JSON list of C-alpha atoms and ligand atoms in Angstrom, two decimals:
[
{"chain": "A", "resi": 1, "resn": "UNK", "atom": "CA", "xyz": [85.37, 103.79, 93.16]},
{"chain": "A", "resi": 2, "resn": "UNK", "atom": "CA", "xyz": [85.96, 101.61, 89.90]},
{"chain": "A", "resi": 3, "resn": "UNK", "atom": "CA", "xyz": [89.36, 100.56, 89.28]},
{"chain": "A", "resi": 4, "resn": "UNK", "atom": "CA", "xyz": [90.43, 100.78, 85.55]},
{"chain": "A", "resi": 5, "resn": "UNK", "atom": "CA", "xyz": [91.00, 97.77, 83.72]},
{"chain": "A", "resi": 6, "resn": "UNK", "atom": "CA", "xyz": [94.23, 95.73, 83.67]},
{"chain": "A", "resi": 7, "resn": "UNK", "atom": "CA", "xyz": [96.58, 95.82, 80.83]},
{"chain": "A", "resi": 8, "resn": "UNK", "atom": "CA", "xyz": [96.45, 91.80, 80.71]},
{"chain": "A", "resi": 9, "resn": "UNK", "atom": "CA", "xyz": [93.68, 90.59, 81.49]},
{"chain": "A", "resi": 10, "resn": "UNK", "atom": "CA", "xyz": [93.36, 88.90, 84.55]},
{"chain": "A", "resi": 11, "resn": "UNK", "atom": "CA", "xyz": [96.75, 90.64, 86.14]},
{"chain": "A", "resi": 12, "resn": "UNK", "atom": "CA", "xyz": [96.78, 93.61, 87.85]},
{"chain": "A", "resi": 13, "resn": "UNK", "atom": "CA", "xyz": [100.04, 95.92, 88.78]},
{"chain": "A", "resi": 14, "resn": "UNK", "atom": "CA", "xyz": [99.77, 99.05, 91.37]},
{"chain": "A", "resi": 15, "resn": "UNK", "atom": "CA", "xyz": [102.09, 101.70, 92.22]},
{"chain": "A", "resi": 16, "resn": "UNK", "atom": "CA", "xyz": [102.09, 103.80, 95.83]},
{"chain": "A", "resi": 17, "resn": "UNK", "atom": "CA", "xyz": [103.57, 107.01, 95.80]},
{"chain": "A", "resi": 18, "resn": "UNK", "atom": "CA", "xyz": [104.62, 109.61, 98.13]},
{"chain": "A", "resi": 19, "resn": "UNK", "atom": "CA", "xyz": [107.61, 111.69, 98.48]},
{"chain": "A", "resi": 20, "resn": "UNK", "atom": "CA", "xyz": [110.20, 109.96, 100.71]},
{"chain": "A", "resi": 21, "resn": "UNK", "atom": "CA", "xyz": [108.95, 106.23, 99.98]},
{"chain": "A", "resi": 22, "resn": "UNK", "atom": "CA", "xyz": [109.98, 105.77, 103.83]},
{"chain": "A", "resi": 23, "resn": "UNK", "atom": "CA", "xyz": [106.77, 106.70, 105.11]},
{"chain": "A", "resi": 24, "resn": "UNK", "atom": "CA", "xyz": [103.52, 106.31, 103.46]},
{"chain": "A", "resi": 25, "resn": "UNK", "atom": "CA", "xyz": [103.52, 104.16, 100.56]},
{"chain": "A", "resi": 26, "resn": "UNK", "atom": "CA", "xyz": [106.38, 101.39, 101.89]},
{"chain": "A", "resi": 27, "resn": "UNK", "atom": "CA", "xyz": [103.64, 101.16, 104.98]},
{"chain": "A", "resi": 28, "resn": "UNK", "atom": "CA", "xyz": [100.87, 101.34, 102.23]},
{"chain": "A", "resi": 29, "resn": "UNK", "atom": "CA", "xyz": [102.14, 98.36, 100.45]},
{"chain": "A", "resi": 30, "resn": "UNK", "atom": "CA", "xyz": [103.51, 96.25, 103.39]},
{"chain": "A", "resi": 31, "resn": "UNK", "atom": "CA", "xyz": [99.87, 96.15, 104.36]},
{"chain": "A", "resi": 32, "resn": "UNK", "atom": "CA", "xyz": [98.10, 96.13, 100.64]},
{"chain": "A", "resi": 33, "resn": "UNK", "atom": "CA", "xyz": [100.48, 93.05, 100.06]},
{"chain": "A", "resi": 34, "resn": "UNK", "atom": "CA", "xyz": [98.80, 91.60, 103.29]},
{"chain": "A", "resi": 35, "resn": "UNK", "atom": "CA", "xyz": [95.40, 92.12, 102.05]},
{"chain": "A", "resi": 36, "resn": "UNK", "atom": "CA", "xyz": [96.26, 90.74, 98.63]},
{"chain": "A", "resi": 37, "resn": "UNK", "atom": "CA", "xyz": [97.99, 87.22, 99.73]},
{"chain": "A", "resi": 38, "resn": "UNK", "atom": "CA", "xyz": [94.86, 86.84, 102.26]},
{"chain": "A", "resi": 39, "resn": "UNK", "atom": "CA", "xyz": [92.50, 87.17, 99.51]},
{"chain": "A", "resi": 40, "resn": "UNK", "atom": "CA", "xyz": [94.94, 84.64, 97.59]},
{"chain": "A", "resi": 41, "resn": "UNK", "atom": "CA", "xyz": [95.33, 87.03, 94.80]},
{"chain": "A", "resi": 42, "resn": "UNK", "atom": "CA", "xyz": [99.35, 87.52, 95.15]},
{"chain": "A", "resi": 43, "resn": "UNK", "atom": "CA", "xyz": [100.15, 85.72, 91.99]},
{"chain": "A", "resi": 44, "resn": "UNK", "atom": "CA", "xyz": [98.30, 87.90, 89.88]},
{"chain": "A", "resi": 45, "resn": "UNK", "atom": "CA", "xyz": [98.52, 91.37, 92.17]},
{"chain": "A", "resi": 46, "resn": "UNK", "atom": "CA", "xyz": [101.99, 93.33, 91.99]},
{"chain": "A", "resi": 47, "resn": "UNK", "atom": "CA", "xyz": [102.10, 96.26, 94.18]},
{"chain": "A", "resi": 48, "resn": "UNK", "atom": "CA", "xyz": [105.25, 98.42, 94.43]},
{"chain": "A", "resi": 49, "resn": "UNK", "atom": "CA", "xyz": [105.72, 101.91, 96.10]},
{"chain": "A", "resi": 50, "resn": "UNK", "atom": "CA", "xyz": [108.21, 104.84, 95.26]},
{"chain": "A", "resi": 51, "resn": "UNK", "atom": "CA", "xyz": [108.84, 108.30, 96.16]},
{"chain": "A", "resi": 52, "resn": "UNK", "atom": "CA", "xyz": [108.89, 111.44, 94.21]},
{"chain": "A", "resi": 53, "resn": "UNK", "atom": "CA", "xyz": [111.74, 112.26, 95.80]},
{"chain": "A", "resi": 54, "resn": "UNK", "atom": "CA", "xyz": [115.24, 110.81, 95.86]},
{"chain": "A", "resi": 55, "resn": "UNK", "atom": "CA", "xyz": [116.68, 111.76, 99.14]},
{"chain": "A", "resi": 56, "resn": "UNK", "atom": "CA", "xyz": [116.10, 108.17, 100.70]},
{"chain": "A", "resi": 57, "resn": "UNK", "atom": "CA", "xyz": [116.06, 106.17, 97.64]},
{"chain": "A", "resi": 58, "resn": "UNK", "atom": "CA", "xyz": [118.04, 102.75, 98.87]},
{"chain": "A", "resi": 59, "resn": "UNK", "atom": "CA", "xyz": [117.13, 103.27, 102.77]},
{"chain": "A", "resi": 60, "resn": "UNK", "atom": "CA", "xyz": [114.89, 101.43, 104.49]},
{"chain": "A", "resi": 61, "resn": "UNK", "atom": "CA", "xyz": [111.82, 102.32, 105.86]},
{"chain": "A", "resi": 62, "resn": "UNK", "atom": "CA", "xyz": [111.71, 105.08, 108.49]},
{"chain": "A", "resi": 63, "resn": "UNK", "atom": "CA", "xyz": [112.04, 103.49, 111.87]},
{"chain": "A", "resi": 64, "resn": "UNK", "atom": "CA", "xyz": [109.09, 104.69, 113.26]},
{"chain": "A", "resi": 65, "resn": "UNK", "atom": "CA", "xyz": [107.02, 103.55, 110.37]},
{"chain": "A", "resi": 66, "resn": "UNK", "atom": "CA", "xyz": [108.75, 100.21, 110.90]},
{"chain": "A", "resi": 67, "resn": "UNK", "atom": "CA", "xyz": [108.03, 100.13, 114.26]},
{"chain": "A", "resi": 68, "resn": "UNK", "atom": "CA", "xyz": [104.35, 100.97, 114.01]},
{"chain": "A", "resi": 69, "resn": "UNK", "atom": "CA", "xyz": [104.17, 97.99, 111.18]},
{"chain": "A", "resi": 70, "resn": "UNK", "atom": "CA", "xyz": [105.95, 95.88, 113.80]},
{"chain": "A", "resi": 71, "resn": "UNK", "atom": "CA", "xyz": [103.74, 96.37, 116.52]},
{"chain": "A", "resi": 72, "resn": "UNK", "atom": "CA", "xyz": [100.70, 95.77, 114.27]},
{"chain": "A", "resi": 73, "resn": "UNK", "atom": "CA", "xyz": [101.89, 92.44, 113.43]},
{"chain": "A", "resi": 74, "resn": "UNK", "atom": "CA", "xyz": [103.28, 93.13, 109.62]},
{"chain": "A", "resi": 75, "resn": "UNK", "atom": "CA", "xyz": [107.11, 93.10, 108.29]},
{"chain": "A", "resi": 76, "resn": "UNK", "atom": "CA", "xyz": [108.83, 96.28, 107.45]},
{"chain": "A", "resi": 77, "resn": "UNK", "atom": "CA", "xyz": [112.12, 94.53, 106.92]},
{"chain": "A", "resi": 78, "resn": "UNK", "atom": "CA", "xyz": [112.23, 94.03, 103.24]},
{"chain": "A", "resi": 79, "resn": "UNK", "atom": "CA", "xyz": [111.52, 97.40, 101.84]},
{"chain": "A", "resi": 80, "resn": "UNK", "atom": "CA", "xyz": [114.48, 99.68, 100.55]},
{"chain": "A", "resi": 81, "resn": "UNK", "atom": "CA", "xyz": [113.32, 103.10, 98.96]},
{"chain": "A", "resi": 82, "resn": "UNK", "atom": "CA", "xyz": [112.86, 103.85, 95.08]},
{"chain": "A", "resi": 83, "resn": "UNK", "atom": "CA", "xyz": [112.11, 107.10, 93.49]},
{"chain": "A", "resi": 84, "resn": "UNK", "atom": "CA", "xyz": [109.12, 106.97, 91.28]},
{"chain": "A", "resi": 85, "resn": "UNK", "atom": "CA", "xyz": [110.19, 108.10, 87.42]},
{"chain": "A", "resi": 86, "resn": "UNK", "atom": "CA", "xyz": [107.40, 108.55, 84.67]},
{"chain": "A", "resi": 87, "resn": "UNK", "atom": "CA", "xyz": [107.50, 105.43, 83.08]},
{"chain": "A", "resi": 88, "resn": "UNK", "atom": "CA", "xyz": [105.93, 104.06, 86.04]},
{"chain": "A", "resi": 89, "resn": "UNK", "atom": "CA", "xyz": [102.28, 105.26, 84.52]},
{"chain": "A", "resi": 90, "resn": "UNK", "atom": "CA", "xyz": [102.96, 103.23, 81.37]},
{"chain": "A", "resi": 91, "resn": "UNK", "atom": "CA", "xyz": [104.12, 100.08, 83.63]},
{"chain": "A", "resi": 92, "resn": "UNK", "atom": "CA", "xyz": [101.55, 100.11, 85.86]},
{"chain": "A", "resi": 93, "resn": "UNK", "atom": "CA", "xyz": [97.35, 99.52, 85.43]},
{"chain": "A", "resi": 94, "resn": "UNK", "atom": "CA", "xyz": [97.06, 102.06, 88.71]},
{"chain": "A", "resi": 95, "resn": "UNK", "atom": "CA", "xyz": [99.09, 105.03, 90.10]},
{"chain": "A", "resi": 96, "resn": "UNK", "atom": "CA", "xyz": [97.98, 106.05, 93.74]},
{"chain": "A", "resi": 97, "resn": "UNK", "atom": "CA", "xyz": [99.07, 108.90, 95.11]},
{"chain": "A", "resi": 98, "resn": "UNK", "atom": "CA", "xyz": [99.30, 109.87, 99.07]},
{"chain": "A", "resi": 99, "resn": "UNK", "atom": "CA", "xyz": [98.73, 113.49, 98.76]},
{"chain": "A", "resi": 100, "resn": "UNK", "atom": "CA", "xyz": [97.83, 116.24, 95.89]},
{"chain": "A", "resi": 101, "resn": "UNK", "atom": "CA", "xyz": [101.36, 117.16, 95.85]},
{"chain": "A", "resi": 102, "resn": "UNK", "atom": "CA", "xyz": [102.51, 113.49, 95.22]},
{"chain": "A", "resi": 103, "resn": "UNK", "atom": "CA", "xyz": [99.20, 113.24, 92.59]},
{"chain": "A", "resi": 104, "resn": "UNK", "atom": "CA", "xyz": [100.69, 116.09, 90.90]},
{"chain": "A", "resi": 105, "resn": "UNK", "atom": "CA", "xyz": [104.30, 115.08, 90.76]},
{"chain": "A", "resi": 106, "resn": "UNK", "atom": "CA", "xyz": [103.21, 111.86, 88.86]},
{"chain": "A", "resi": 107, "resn": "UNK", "atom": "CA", "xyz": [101.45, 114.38, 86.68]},
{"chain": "A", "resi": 108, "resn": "UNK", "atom": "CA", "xyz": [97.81, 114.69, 88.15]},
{"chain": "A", "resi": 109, "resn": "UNK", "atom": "CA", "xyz": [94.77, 113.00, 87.43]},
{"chain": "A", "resi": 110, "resn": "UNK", "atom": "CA", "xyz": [93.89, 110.42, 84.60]},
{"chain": "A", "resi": 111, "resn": "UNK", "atom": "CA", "xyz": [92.49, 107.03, 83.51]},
{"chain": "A", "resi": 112, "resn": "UNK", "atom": "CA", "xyz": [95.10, 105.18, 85.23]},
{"chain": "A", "resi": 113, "resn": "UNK", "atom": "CA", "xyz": [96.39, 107.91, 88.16]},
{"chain": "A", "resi": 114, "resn": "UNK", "atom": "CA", "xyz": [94.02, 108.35, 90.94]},
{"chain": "A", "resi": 115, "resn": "UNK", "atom": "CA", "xyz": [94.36, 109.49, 95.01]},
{"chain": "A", "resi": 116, "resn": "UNK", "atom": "CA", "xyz": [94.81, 106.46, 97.44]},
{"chain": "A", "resi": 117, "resn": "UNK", "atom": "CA", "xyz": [92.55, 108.37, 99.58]},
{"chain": "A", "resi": 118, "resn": "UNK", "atom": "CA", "xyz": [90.17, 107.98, 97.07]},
{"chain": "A", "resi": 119, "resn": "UNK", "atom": "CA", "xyz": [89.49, 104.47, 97.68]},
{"chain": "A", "resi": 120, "resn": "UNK", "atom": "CA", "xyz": [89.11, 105.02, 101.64]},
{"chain": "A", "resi": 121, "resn": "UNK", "atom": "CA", "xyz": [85.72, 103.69, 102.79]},
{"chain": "A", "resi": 122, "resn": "UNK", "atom": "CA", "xyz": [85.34, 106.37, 105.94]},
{"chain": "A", "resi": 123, "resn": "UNK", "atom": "CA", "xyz": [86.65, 109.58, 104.26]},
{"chain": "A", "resi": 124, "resn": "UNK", "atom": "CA", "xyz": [87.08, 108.77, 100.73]},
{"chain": "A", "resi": 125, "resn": "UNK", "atom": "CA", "xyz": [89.07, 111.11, 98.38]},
{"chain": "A", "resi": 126, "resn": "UNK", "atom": "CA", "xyz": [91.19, 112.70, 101.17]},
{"chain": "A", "resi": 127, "resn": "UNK", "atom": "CA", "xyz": [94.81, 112.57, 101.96]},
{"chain": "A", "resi": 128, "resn": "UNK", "atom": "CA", "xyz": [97.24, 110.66, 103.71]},
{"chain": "A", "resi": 129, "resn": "UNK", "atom": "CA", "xyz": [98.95, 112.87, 105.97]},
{"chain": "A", "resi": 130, "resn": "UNK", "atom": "CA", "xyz": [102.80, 113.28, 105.30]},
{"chain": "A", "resi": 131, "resn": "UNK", "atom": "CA", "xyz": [103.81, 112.13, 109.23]},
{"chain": "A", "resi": 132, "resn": "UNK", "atom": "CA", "xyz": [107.33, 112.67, 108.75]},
{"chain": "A", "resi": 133, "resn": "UNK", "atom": "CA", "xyz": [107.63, 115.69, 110.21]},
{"chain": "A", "resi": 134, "resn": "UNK", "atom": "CA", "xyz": [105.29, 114.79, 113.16]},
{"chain": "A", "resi": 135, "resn": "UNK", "atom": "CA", "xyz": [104.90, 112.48, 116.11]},
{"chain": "A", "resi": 136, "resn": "UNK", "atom": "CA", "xyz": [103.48, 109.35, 116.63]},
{"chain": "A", "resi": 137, "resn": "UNK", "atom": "CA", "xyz": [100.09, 109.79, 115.64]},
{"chain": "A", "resi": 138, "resn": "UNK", "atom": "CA", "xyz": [101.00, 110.45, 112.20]},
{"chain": "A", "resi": 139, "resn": "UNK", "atom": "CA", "xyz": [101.87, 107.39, 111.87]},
{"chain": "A", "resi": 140, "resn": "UNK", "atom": "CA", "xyz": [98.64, 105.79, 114.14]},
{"chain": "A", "resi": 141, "resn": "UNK", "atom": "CA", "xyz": [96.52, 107.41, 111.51]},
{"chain": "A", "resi": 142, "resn": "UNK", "atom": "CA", "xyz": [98.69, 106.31, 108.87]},
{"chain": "A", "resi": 143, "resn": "UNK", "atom": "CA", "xyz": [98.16, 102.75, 109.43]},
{"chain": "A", "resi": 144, "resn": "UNK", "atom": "CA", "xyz": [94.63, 103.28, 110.19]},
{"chain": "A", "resi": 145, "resn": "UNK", "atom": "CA", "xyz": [93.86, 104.74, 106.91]},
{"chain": "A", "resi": 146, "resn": "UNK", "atom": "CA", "xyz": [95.82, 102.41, 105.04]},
{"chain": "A", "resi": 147, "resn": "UNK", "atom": "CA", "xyz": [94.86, 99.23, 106.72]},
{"chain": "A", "resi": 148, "resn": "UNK", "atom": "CA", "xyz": [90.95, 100.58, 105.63]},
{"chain": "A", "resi": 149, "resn": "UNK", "atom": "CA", "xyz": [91.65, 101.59, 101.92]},
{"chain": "A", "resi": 150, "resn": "UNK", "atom": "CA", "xyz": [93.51, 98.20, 101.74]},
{"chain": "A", "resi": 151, "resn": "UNK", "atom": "CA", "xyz": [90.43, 96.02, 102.59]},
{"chain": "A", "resi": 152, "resn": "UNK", "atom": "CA", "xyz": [88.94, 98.13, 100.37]},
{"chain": "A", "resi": 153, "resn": "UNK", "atom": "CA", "xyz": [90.80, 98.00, 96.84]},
{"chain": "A", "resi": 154, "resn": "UNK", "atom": "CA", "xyz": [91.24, 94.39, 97.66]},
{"chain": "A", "resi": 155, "resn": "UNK", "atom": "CA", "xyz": [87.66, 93.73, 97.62]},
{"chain": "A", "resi": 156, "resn": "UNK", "atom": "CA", "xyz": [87.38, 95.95, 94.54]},
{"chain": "A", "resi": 157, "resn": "UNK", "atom": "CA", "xyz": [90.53, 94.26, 92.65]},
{"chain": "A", "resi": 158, "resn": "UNK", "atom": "CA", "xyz": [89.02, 90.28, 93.72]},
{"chain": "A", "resi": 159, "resn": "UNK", "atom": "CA", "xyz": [85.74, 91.58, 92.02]},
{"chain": "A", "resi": 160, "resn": "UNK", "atom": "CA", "xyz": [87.70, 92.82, 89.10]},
{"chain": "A", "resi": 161, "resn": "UNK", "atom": "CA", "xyz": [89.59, 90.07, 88.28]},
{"chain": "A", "resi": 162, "resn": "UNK", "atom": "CA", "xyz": [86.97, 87.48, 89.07]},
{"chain": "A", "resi": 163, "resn": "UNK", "atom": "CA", "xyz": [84.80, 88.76, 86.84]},
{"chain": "A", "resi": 164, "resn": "UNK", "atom": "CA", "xyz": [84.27, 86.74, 83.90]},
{"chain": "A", "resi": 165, "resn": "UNK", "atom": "CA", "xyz": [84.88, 89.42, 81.32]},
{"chain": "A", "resi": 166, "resn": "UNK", "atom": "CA", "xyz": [88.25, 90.62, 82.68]},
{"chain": "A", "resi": 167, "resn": "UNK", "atom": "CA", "xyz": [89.89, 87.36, 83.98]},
{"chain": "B", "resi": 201, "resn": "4NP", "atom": "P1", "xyz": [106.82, 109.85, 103.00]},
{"chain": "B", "resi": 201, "resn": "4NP", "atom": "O1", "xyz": [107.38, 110.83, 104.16]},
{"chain": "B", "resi": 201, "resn": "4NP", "atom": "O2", "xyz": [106.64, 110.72, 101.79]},
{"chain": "B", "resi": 201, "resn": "4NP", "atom": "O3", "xyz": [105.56, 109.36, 103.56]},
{"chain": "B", "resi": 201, "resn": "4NP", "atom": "O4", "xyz": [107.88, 108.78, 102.81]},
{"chain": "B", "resi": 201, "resn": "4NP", "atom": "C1", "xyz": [108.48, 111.67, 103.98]},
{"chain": "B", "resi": 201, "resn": "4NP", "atom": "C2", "xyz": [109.76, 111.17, 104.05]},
{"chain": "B", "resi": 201, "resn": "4NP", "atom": "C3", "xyz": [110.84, 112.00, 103.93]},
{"chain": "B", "resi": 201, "resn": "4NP", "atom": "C4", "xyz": [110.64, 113.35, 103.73]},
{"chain": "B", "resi": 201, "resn": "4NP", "atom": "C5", "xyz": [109.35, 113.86, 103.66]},
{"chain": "B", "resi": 201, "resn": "4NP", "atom": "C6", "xyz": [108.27, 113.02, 103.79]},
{"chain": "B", "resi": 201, "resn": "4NP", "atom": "N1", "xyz": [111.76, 114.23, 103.60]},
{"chain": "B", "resi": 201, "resn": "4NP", "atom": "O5", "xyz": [111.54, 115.46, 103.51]},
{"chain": "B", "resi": 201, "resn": "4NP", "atom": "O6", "xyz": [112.91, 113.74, 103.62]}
]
């Protein structure tokens, strides 16, 4: 799945969104950031997350979303929850969204707004479950499916920006 360009060349900026930001895209970009500093891309590689929604905006992640990040080795502790607002789109080379309801709150598909799901190696262009509501394997599969997708854009964003044309 091709990534669209960056805005400045050579710099690349991507948003996570779901509809809490306590769930999903916090444990989305916990791990993306992961994948990014191993690949030694972090000084050109922003990645943020927000919600659609603003019940949670200033909380931290969901505990058991922390905890399964915990467990796994990565740190929760930093995150607080924002609520996505549309100039995010304009501020951003890549919207990804955690569900078709999230992909249509940020105003559906387009050059720069795409599914996460759509960059997942073993079932691309599905969803990421909302687990909020659910038990612990919601969040199992969360991690799963974001640790995947993660290797994944960060092998497509180091070809990107290594290429000679874009970097
Ligand atoms: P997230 O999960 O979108 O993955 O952060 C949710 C968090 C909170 C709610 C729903 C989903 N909520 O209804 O408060």
């Amino acid at each position: 799945m091709r990534l669209p360009l960056p805005r400045n060349p050579g710099r690349y900026s991507v948003a996570l969104v779901c509809l809490g930001n306590i769930c999903r895209s916090p444990m989305a970009q916990v791990v993306l950031e992961r994948r990014v500093a191993a690949a030694g891309l972090d000084d050109r590689v922003t990645v943020r997350s927000a919600g659609t929604g603003d019940w949670h905006v200033g909380q931290p992640m969901d505990s058991r979303a922390a905890a399964k990040l915990s467990a796994a080795g990565y740190d929760p502790s930093s995150h607080r929850a924002r609520q996505y607002d549309d100039s995010w789109v304009d501020d951003h080379d890549l919207v990804l969204a955690m569900d078709h309801a999230n992909l249509a709150a940020v105003g559906g598909r387009s050059e720069r707004v795409a599914m996460f799901g759509d960059h997942d190696p073993l079932e691309p262009g599905g969803e990421v479950a909302d687990p909020y509501y659910g038990g612990e394997d919601g969040f199992a599969d969360v991690l799963a499916k974001v640790e995947r997708t993660s290797d994944a854009l960060v092998d497509e964003l180091s070809a990107l920006l290594s290429s000679g044309s874009y970097a």
